[in-house]
CSV table of C-alpha atoms and ligand atoms in Angstrom, one decimal:
chain,number,residue,atom,x,y,z
U,1,MET,CA,-0.1,-0.3,0.2
U,2,THR,CA,1.4,3.6,-0.9
U,3,GLU,CA,0.4,6.5,0.9
U,4,ILE,CA,-0.2,10.3,1.8
U,5,ILE,CA,-0.3,12.6,4.5
U,6,LEU,CA,-1.2,15.4,3.4
U,7,HIS,CA,-0.3,18.9,6.5
U,8,GLU,CA,-3.1,21.8,6.2
U,9,PRO,CA,-4.6,20.8,2.6
U,10,LEU,CA,-6.7,24.1,1.0
U,11,ASP,CA,-8.3,23.8,-1.7
U,12,MET,CA,-8.0,28.2,-3.0
U,13,HIS,CA,-11.2,28.9,-5.0
U,14,LEU,CA,-14.8,27.3,-4.1
U,15,HIS,CA,-18.0,28.1,-4.1
U,16,LEU,CA,-20.2,26.7,-1.0
U,17,ARG,CA,-23.0,29.0,-2.1
U,18,ASP,CA,-25.8,29.5,0.6
U,19,GLY,CA,-28.7,28.2,2.3
U,20,ASP,CA,-29.5,24.4,1.7
U,21,MET,CA,-27.5,24.1,-1.2
U,22,LEU,CA,-24.2,25.1,1.6
U,23,HIS,CA,-25.3,22.6,4.2
U,24,THR,CA,-24.8,19.9,2.1
U,25,VAL,CA,-21.4,21.1,0.3
U,26,ALA,CA,-20.1,22.9,3.0
U,27,PRO,CA,-19.5,19.5,5.0
U,28,LEU,CA,-17.7,17.6,2.5
U,29,SER,CA,-15.2,20.7,1.8
U,30,ALA,CA,-14.5,21.3,5.7
U,31,ARG,CA,-13.9,17.8,6.3
U,32,SER,CA,-10.8,17.0,4.9
U,33,PHE,CA,-9.7,21.1,3.6
U,34,SER,CA,-7.2,23.1,6.5
U,35,GLY,CA,-9.2,25.9,5.3
U,36,ALA,CA,-10.8,27.4,1.7
U,37,LEU,CA,-11.2,30.9,-0.4
U,38,ILE,CA,-14.9,31.4,-0.8
U,39,MET,CA,-16.2,32.1,-3.3
U,40,PRO,CA,-18.8,35.6,-3.8
U,41,ASN,CA,-21.3,35.7,-5.9
U,42,LEU,CA,-23.7,34.7,-4.4
U,43,VAL,CA,-27.2,36.1,-5.2
U,44,PRO,CA,-26.9,39.1,-3.8
U,45,PRO,CA,-23.1,38.6,-4.0
U,46,ILE,CA,-21.1,39.4,-0.6
U,47,THR,CA,-20.2,44.1,-1.2
U,48,ASP,CA,-19.3,44.8,2.6
U,49,GLY,CA,-18.8,43.8,5.7
U,50,GLU,CA,-21.9,43.2,7.9
U,51,MET,CA,-23.2,40.8,4.4
U,52,LEU,CA,-19.4,38.8,4.4
U,53,ARG,CA,-19.4,38.2,8.8
U,54,ALA,CA,-22.8,37.0,8.1
U,55,TYR,CA,-22.1,34.4,5.2
U,56,ARG,CA,-19.2,33.4,7.5
U,57,ARG,CA,-20.6,33.0,10.6
U,58,ARG,CA,-23.0,30.5,7.9
U,59,ILE,CA,-20.5,29.0,6.8
U,60,LEU,CA,-19.0,27.9,9.8
U,61,ASP,CA,-22.3,26.8,11.7
U,62,ALA,CA,-23.3,24.7,7.7
U,63,ALA,CA,-19.4,22.4,8.0
U,64,GLY,CA,-20.0,21.2,12.1
U,65,GLU,CA,-15.6,21.2,11.9
U,66,GLU,CA,-13.2,22.4,14.2
U,67,CYS,CA,-10.2,23.1,11.7
U,68,PHE,CA,-11.9,24.9,8.7
U,69,GLU,CA,-11.4,29.1,8.1
U,70,PRO,CA,-12.9,30.2,5.6
U,71,TYR,CA,-10.9,32.0,4.5
U,72,MET,CA,-13.7,35.3,3.0
U,73,THR,CA,-13.9,37.2,-0.3
U,74,LEU,CA,-15.1,40.5,-1.9
U,75,PHE,CA,-17.0,40.8,-4.5
U,76,PHE,CA,-15.0,43.7,-6.5
U,77,LYS,CA,-16.1,46.9,-7.2
U,78,PRO,CA,-14.1,50.4,-8.1
U,79,GLU,CA,-16.0,52.2,-5.9
U,80,TYR,CA,-14.1,50.7,-3.1
U,81,ASP,CA,-11.8,53.2,-1.4
U,82,PHE,CA,-8.9,53.0,1.6
U,83,ASP,CA,-11.6,54.8,3.4
U,84,PHE,CA,-14.3,52.0,2.8
U,85,LEU,CA,-11.1,48.9,3.0
U,86,ALA,CA,-9.0,49.5,6.1
U,87,PRO,CA,-11.7,49.0,9.0
U,88,LEU,CA,-11.7,45.7,6.8
U,89,ALA,CA,-8.0,43.7,6.1
U,90,GLU,CA,-8.2,41.8,8.7
U,91,GLU,CA,-10.8,40.2,7.0
U,92,VAL,CA,-11.0,40.1,4.0
U,93,THR,CA,-8.5,37.4,2.5
U,94,ALA,CA,-8.6,38.5,-1.1
U,95,ILE,CA,-11.3,40.2,-3.5
U,96,LYS,CA,-12.6,39.0,-6.4
U,97,LEU,CA,-13.0,41.5,-9.3
U,98,TYR,CA,-15.8,39.7,-12.2
U,99,PRO,CA,-15.8,40.9,-15.9
U,100,ALA,CA,-19.9,42.0,-15.8
U,101,GLY,CA,-21.6,39.3,-17.1
U,102,ILE,CA,-19.3,36.3,-18.0
U,103,THR,CA,-20.2,33.1,-15.0
U,104,THR,CA,-22.1,32.5,-12.5
U,105,ASN,CA,-24.1,35.4,-10.7
U,106,SER,CA,-21.7,38.0,-12.2
U,107,GLU,CA,-24.0,40.9,-13.4
U,108,GLY,CA,-22.4,43.1,-11.1
U,109,GLY,CA,-18.8,42.5,-12.5
U,110,VAL,CA,-17.0,45.3,-14.4
U,111,SER,CA,-17.1,46.1,-17.5
U,112,GLY,CA,-14.6,47.9,-19.8
U,113,PHE,CA,-10.7,47.3,-17.8
U,114,ASP,CA,-9.7,50.9,-17.5
U,115,VAL,CA,-6.6,51.3,-15.0
U,116,GLU,CA,-8.0,54.7,-14.0
U,117,THR,CA,-11.4,53.7,-13.2
U,118,LEU,CA,-10.0,51.3,-11.1
U,119,ARG,CA,-7.2,52.7,-9.2
U,120,PRO,CA,-8.0,54.0,-5.6
U,121,ALA,CA,-9.9,50.4,-5.1
U,122,LEU,CA,-6.4,48.7,-6.4
U,123,GLU,CA,-4.4,50.9,-5.0
U,124,ALA,CA,-6.0,50.1,-1.9
U,125,MET,CA,-5.8,47.3,-2.1
U,126,SER,CA,-1.5,47.2,-2.5
U,127,GLU,CA,-1.4,49.2,0.2
U,128,LEU,CA,-3.2,47.4,3.0
U,129,GLY,CA,-1.8,43.9,1.0
U,130,ILE,CA,-5.3,42.8,0.0
U,131,PRO,CA,-4.9,40.2,-2.8
U,132,LEU,CA,-6.8,40.3,-6.4
U,133,CYS,CA,-7.7,37.5,-7.6
U,134,ILE,CA,-9.9,37.8,-11.1
U,135,HIS,CA,-11.5,36.0,-13.9
U,136,GLY,CA,-9.8,36.0,-16.3
U,137,GLU,CA,-12.4,36.5,-19.8
U,138,THR,CA,-13.3,37.9,-21.6
U,139,GLY,CA,-16.1,37.9,-23.6
U,140,GLY,CA,-14.7,36.8,-27.3
U,141,PHE,CA,-15.1,34.0,-28.2
U,142,VAL,CA,-15.5,31.0,-26.0
U,143,LEU,CA,-11.7,29.6,-26.7
U,144,ASP,CA,-10.0,32.5,-26.8
U,145,ARG,CA,-11.5,34.5,-24.0
U,146,GLU,CA,-8.6,33.7,-21.1
U,147,ARG,CA,-5.8,34.2,-24.2
U,148,GLU,CA,-7.4,37.7,-25.1
U,149,PHE,CA,-7.3,38.6,-20.5
U,150,VAL,CA,-3.6,37.8,-20.5
U,151,PRO,CA,-2.7,41.1,-21.7
U,152,ILE,CA,-5.8,42.9,-19.5
U,153,TYR,CA,-3.6,40.4,-16.5
U,154,GLU,CA,-0.2,41.8,-18.0
U,155,GLU,CA,-1.5,46.1,-18.1
U,156,LEU,CA,-2.8,45.6,-13.6
U,157,ALA,CA,0.5,43.7,-12.8
U,158,VAL,CA,3.1,47.1,-14.2
U,159,ALA,CA,0.2,49.4,-12.8
U,160,PHE,CA,0.2,48.2,-8.9
U,161,PRO,CA,3.3,46.2,-8.6
U,162,GLU,CA,3.0,45.2,-5.6
U,163,LEU,CA,-0.5,44.3,-5.8
U,164,SER,CA,-0.8,40.8,-6.1
U,165,ILE,CA,-2.7,39.2,-8.7
U,166,VAL,CA,-4.1,34.9,-8.6
U,167,MET,CA,-5.2,34.4,-12.2
U,168,GLU,CA,-7.6,32.5,-10.9
U,169,HIS,CA,-8.5,28.5,-13.0
U,170,ILE,CA,-6.0,29.7,-15.4
U,171,THR,CA,-7.1,26.8,-18.5
U,172,ASP,CA,-4.3,28.4,-21.0
U,173,ALA,CA,-1.2,27.8,-21.6
U,174,ALA,CA,-0.4,31.7,-22.1
U,175,SER,CA,-2.1,32.2,-18.8
U,176,LEU,CA,1.5,30.5,-17.4
U,177,GLU,CA,3.9,32.5,-19.8
U,178,ALA,CA,2.1,35.4,-18.3
U,179,LEU,CA,2.9,34.5,-15.5
U,180,GLU,CA,6.9,34.1,-15.3
U,181,ARG,CA,7.1,37.8,-16.9
U,182,HIS,CA,5.9,39.5,-13.7
U,183,PRO,CA,6.8,39.2,-10.1
U,184,ASN,CA,3.5,40.6,-9.3
U,185,LEU,CA,1.0,37.3,-10.4
U,186,TYR,CA,-0.3,33.6,-8.9
U,187,ALA,CA,-2.6,31.2,-10.7
U,188,THR,CA,-4.9,28.8,-9.1
U,189,ILE,CA,-5.2,25.4,-11.0
U,190,THR,CA,-8.6,23.3,-10.8
U,191,LEU,CA,-8.9,19.9,-10.6
U,192,HIS,CA,-11.3,19.3,-13.3
U,193,HIS,CA,-8.3,21.2,-15.6
U,194,LEU,CA,-5.3,19.3,-14.7
U,195,LEU,CA,-7.4,15.7,-16.4
U,196,ILE,CA,-9.5,17.2,-19.4
U,197,THR,CA,-10.1,19.6,-22.5
U,198,LEU,CA,-12.6,20.1,-24.2
U,199,ASP,CA,-13.0,17.0,-26.6
U,200,ASP,CA,-13.9,15.0,-22.6
U,201,VAL,CA,-16.8,17.8,-23.1
U,202,ALA,CA,-18.1,18.5,-26.3
U,203,GLY,CA,-15.5,15.7,-28.8
U,204,GLY,CA,-19.2,12.4,-28.1
U,205,MET,CA,-21.9,12.7,-26.6
U,206,LEU,CA,-22.6,16.8,-24.2
U,207,GLN,CA,-21.4,15.9,-20.7
U,208,PRO,CA,-23.0,18.7,-19.0
U,209,HIS,CA,-21.3,17.4,-15.4
U,210,LEU,CA,-17.8,18.8,-17.1
U,211,PHE,CA,-19.2,21.8,-18.7
U,212,CYS,CA,-17.6,24.8,-16.5
U,213,LYS,CA,-16.1,28.7,-17.6
U,214,PRO,CA,-13.4,28.9,-18.2
U,215,ILE,CA,-14.3,26.3,-21.2
U,216,ALA,CA,-11.6,23.2,-20.6
U,217,LYS,CA,-9.0,23.8,-23.4
U,218,ARG,CA,-6.6,22.0,-26.2
U,219,PRO,CA,-4.5,19.0,-24.9
U,220,GLU,CA,-1.7,21.0,-25.2
U,221,ASP,CA,-2.8,23.4,-22.5
U,222,ARG,CA,-3.4,20.2,-20.5
U,223,GLU,CA,-0.4,19.4,-20.2
U,224,ALA,CA,1.1,23.4,-19.0
U,225,LEU,CA,-1.0,22.9,-16.0
U,226,LEU,CA,-0.1,19.1,-15.2
U,227,HIS,CA,3.9,20.0,-15.8
U,228,ALA,CA,3.1,23.3,-14.1
U,229,ALA,CA,0.9,21.4,-10.8
U,230,LEU,CA,2.9,18.2,-10.8
U,231,SER,CA,6.7,20.4,-10.6
U,232,ALA,CA,5.5,22.2,-7.4
U,233,HIS,CA,6.0,25.6,-9.6
U,234,PRO,CA,5.7,28.6,-7.2
U,235,LYS,CA,3.2,30.4,-7.8
U,236,VAL,CA,0.7,27.3,-8.6
U,237,MET,CA,-2.0,27.5,-6.2
U,238,PHE,CA,-4.6,24.2,-6.2
U,239,GLY,CA,-7.6,26.1,-6.0
U,240,SER,CA,-11.0,24.1,-7.3
U,241,ASP,CA,-14.0,25.9,-8.4
U,242,SER,CA,-15.5,23.5,-6.9
U,243,ALA,CA,-18.6,25.0,-8.1
U,244,PRO,CA,-22.3,23.3,-6.7
U,245,HIS,CA,-25.6,23.2,-9.4
U,246,PRO,CA,-28.5,20.9,-8.2
U,247,ARG,CA,-28.9,17.6,-11.2
U,248,HIS,CA,-32.2,20.0,-13.2
U,249,ALA,CA,-29.8,23.1,-13.3
U,250,LYS,CA,-27.0,21.1,-14.9
U,251,GLU,CA,-28.7,17.7,-17.3
U,252,ALA,CA,-31.4,21.1,-19.2
U,253,PRO,CA,-31.7,23.2,-22.0
U,254,GLY,CA,-29.3,25.7,-21.0
U,255,CYS,CA,-26.8,24.5,-18.4
U,256,ALA,CA,-25.9,26.2,-15.6
U,257,ALA,CA,-20.9,26.0,-15.7
U,258,GLY,CA,-20.3,24.6,-13.2
U,259,VAL,CA,-18.1,21.0,-12.0
U,260,PHE,CA,-18.5,19.5,-8.1
U,261,THR,CA,-14.8,18.0,-7.3
U,262,ALA,CA,-15.0,19.1,-3.6
U,263,PRO,CA,-15.5,15.5,-1.9
U,264,ILE,CA,-13.0,13.9,-4.1
U,265,ALA,CA,-10.7,16.7,-4.4
U,266,LEU,CA,-8.0,15.9,-2.4
U,267,PRO,CA,-7.7,11.8,-3.6
U,268,ALA,CA,-8.4,12.0,-6.9
U,269,LEU,CA,-5.5,14.3,-6.8
U,270,ALA,CA,-3.2,12.6,-4.9
U,271,GLU,CA,-4.0,10.0,-8.0
U,272,LEU,CA,-3.1,12.5,-10.6
U,273,PHE,CA,1.0,13.1,-8.6
U,274,ALA,CA,1.5,9.2,-8.1
U,275,ARG,CA,0.2,8.5,-11.4
U,276,HIS,CA,3.7,10.3,-12.4
U,277,GLY,CA,5.4,9.7,-9.8
U,278,LYS,CA,5.3,13.6,-8.1
U,279,LEU,CA,3.6,12.4,-5.3
U,280,GLU,CA,7.1,14.6,-2.7
U,281,ASN,CA,5.3,17.8,-4.3
U,282,LEU,CA,1.8,17.6,-3.8
U,283,GLN,CA,2.0,19.1,-0.5
U,284,HIS,CA,2.9,22.2,-2.0
U,285,PHE,CA,0.5,22.3,-4.5
U,286,ILE,CA,-2.2,21.7,-2.2
U,287,SER,CA,-0.9,23.9,0.6
U,288,LEU,CA,2.2,24.8,1.0
U,289,ASN,CA,2.4,27.5,-1.8
U,290,ALA,CA,-0.6,29.2,-1.2
U,291,ARG,CA,0.2,29.8,2.9
U,292,GLU,CA,3.4,31.8,1.2
U,293,ILE,CA,0.9,33.8,-0.9
U,294,TYR,CA,-1.5,34.9,0.9
U,295,GLN,CA,0.8,34.5,4.6
U,296,ILE,CA,-1.9,32.9,5.8
U,297,ASP,CA,-1.7,30.1,8.7
U,298,PRO,CA,-4.5,27.3,8.4
U,299,PRO,CA,-5.3,25.1,11.2
U,300,ALA,CA,-3.4,21.9,11.3
U,301,LYS,CA,-5.1,19.4,9.4
U,302,LYS,CA,-3.3,16.0,8.4
U,303,VAL,CA,-5.3,13.6,5.3
U,304,ARG,CA,-4.0,10.8,5.7
U,305,LEU,CA,-4.5,9.0,2.0
U,306,VAL,CA,-4.0,4.7,-0.1
U,307,ASP,CA,-4.1,4.0,-2.6
U,308,THR,CA,-7.4,1.8,-1.8
U,309,PRO,CA,-10.2,2.7,-4.7
U,310,MET,CA,-12.6,5.2,-3.5
U,311,GLN,CA,-16.4,4.4,-5.5
U,312,VAL,CA,-18.0,7.7,-6.0
U,313,PRO,CA,-21.5,8.0,-4.7
U,314,GLU,CA,-24.0,8.9,-7.9
U,315,LYS,CA,-25.0,12.0,-5.6
U,316,TYR,CA,-24.7,13.8,-3.1
U,317,GLY,CA,-28.3,15.7,-2.5
U,318,GLU,CA,-29.0,17.1,-5.4
U,319,VAL,CA,-25.2,17.2,-6.9
U,320,VAL,CA,-23.5,15.6,-8.8
U,321,PRO,CA,-19.9,14.9,-8.8
U,322,LEU,CA,-16.8,14.5,-11.0
U,323,PHE,CA,-17.3,11.1,-11.9
U,324,ALA,CA,-20.3,9.5,-10.8
U,325,GLY,CA,-21.0,6.4,-10.0
U,326,ARG,CA,-17.7,5.5,-10.5
U,327,LYS,CA,-13.9,4.7,-8.9
U,328,ILE,CA,-10.9,6.6,-8.0
U,329,GLY,CA,-7.5,5.3,-7.6
U,330,TRP,CA,-6.7,6.7,-3.7
U,331,SER,CA,-9.1,7.7,-1.1
U,332,ILE,CA,-9.2,9.0,2.5
U,333,ALA,CA,-8.1,7.1,4.9
U,334,ASP,CA,-8.7,8.9,8.2
U,335,VAL,CA,-8.3,12.5,9.0
U,336,GLU,CA,-6.8,14.4,12.0
U,337,CYS,CA,-6.9,18.1,13.7
H,401,DOR,O1,-18.1,26.6,-13.8
H,401,DOR,C1,-17.9,28.3,-13.6
H,401,DOR,N1,-18.8,28.6,-11.9
H,401,DOR,N2,-17.3,28.7,-13.4
H,401,DOR,C2,-17.3,31.1,-12.8
H,401,DOR,O2,-17.0,31.1,-12.8
H,401,DOR,C3,-17.8,30.3,-11.9
H,401,DOR,C4,-18.9,29.0,-11.2
H,401,DOR,C5,-20.5,29.7,-10.3
H,401,DOR,O3,-20.7,30.2,-9.0
H,401,DOR,O4,-21.8,28.2,-10.8
H,402,ZN,ZN1,-15.2,30.0,-9.5
């Protein structure tokens, strides 16, 4: 039997939703992760300290787990300024910027990326040491959207050199190249973008449970992402972008975007890293890099994974997970905190 013990695993991009859905999914992340960066795209989005504190309490209540830290984010608004953000700096781990209308519940996001319009908010974040997370896609042709956004990432990285900018859920080799050019650019990578390409989504019968934004790209993009993750690239962190939608919203005309991976992420990552002979680098991808980049100190937790298969349930509540009904080669043996 092969095993690995992961210390303080972190999911640096997670959608937990609210209400019943929050109660279904939060315990699944809290069981095996030590902390997660919680996305603010609720309806309405999280845009002030009161909403953020109340949401954090609802998450902790639903998680039912003491050693799990929800790292909270605000939904970026160009109106944010130093006076608004300064009192919140301790509670806000990052601010998430969505281009308006680009994905689920992003209607109140940013239209147009004029540096001068964004300057007061981004300078305040820079001064306060609050990282900016970005969903980097333009409104262009779907396969080109992330690549077309790269110049915007670069313009922001140069204009605000002290601001840490996280390119969220990157899917395109061009994003990795940009990462190398700017010291203040970082990135998260999902599990599904390490595993699938557009072929898996739409090359045969359409697979709604693999449909997400950004859409999975070409084999050479996946190879580049895989290389960065497996080699423990210090600027790359795991962020699942686990995005639960009820089955009826996925298996429908007008399929909602999002892949639900939270409960299977650690076994699937262990299997992937083991298959490539890189298990020793998983700790960096799953925790150490994020701790360094975000300067966070998550609650102590040890997760022991073994190469004993896990049978993935068909559903968790109303949500169909990645690999539903199939087996993954690895499983969680025990969790200590
Ligand atoms: O596939 C996605 N689902 N991409 C996003 O950016 C948002 C997410 C969601 O909230 O459902
Ligand atoms: Zn997301």
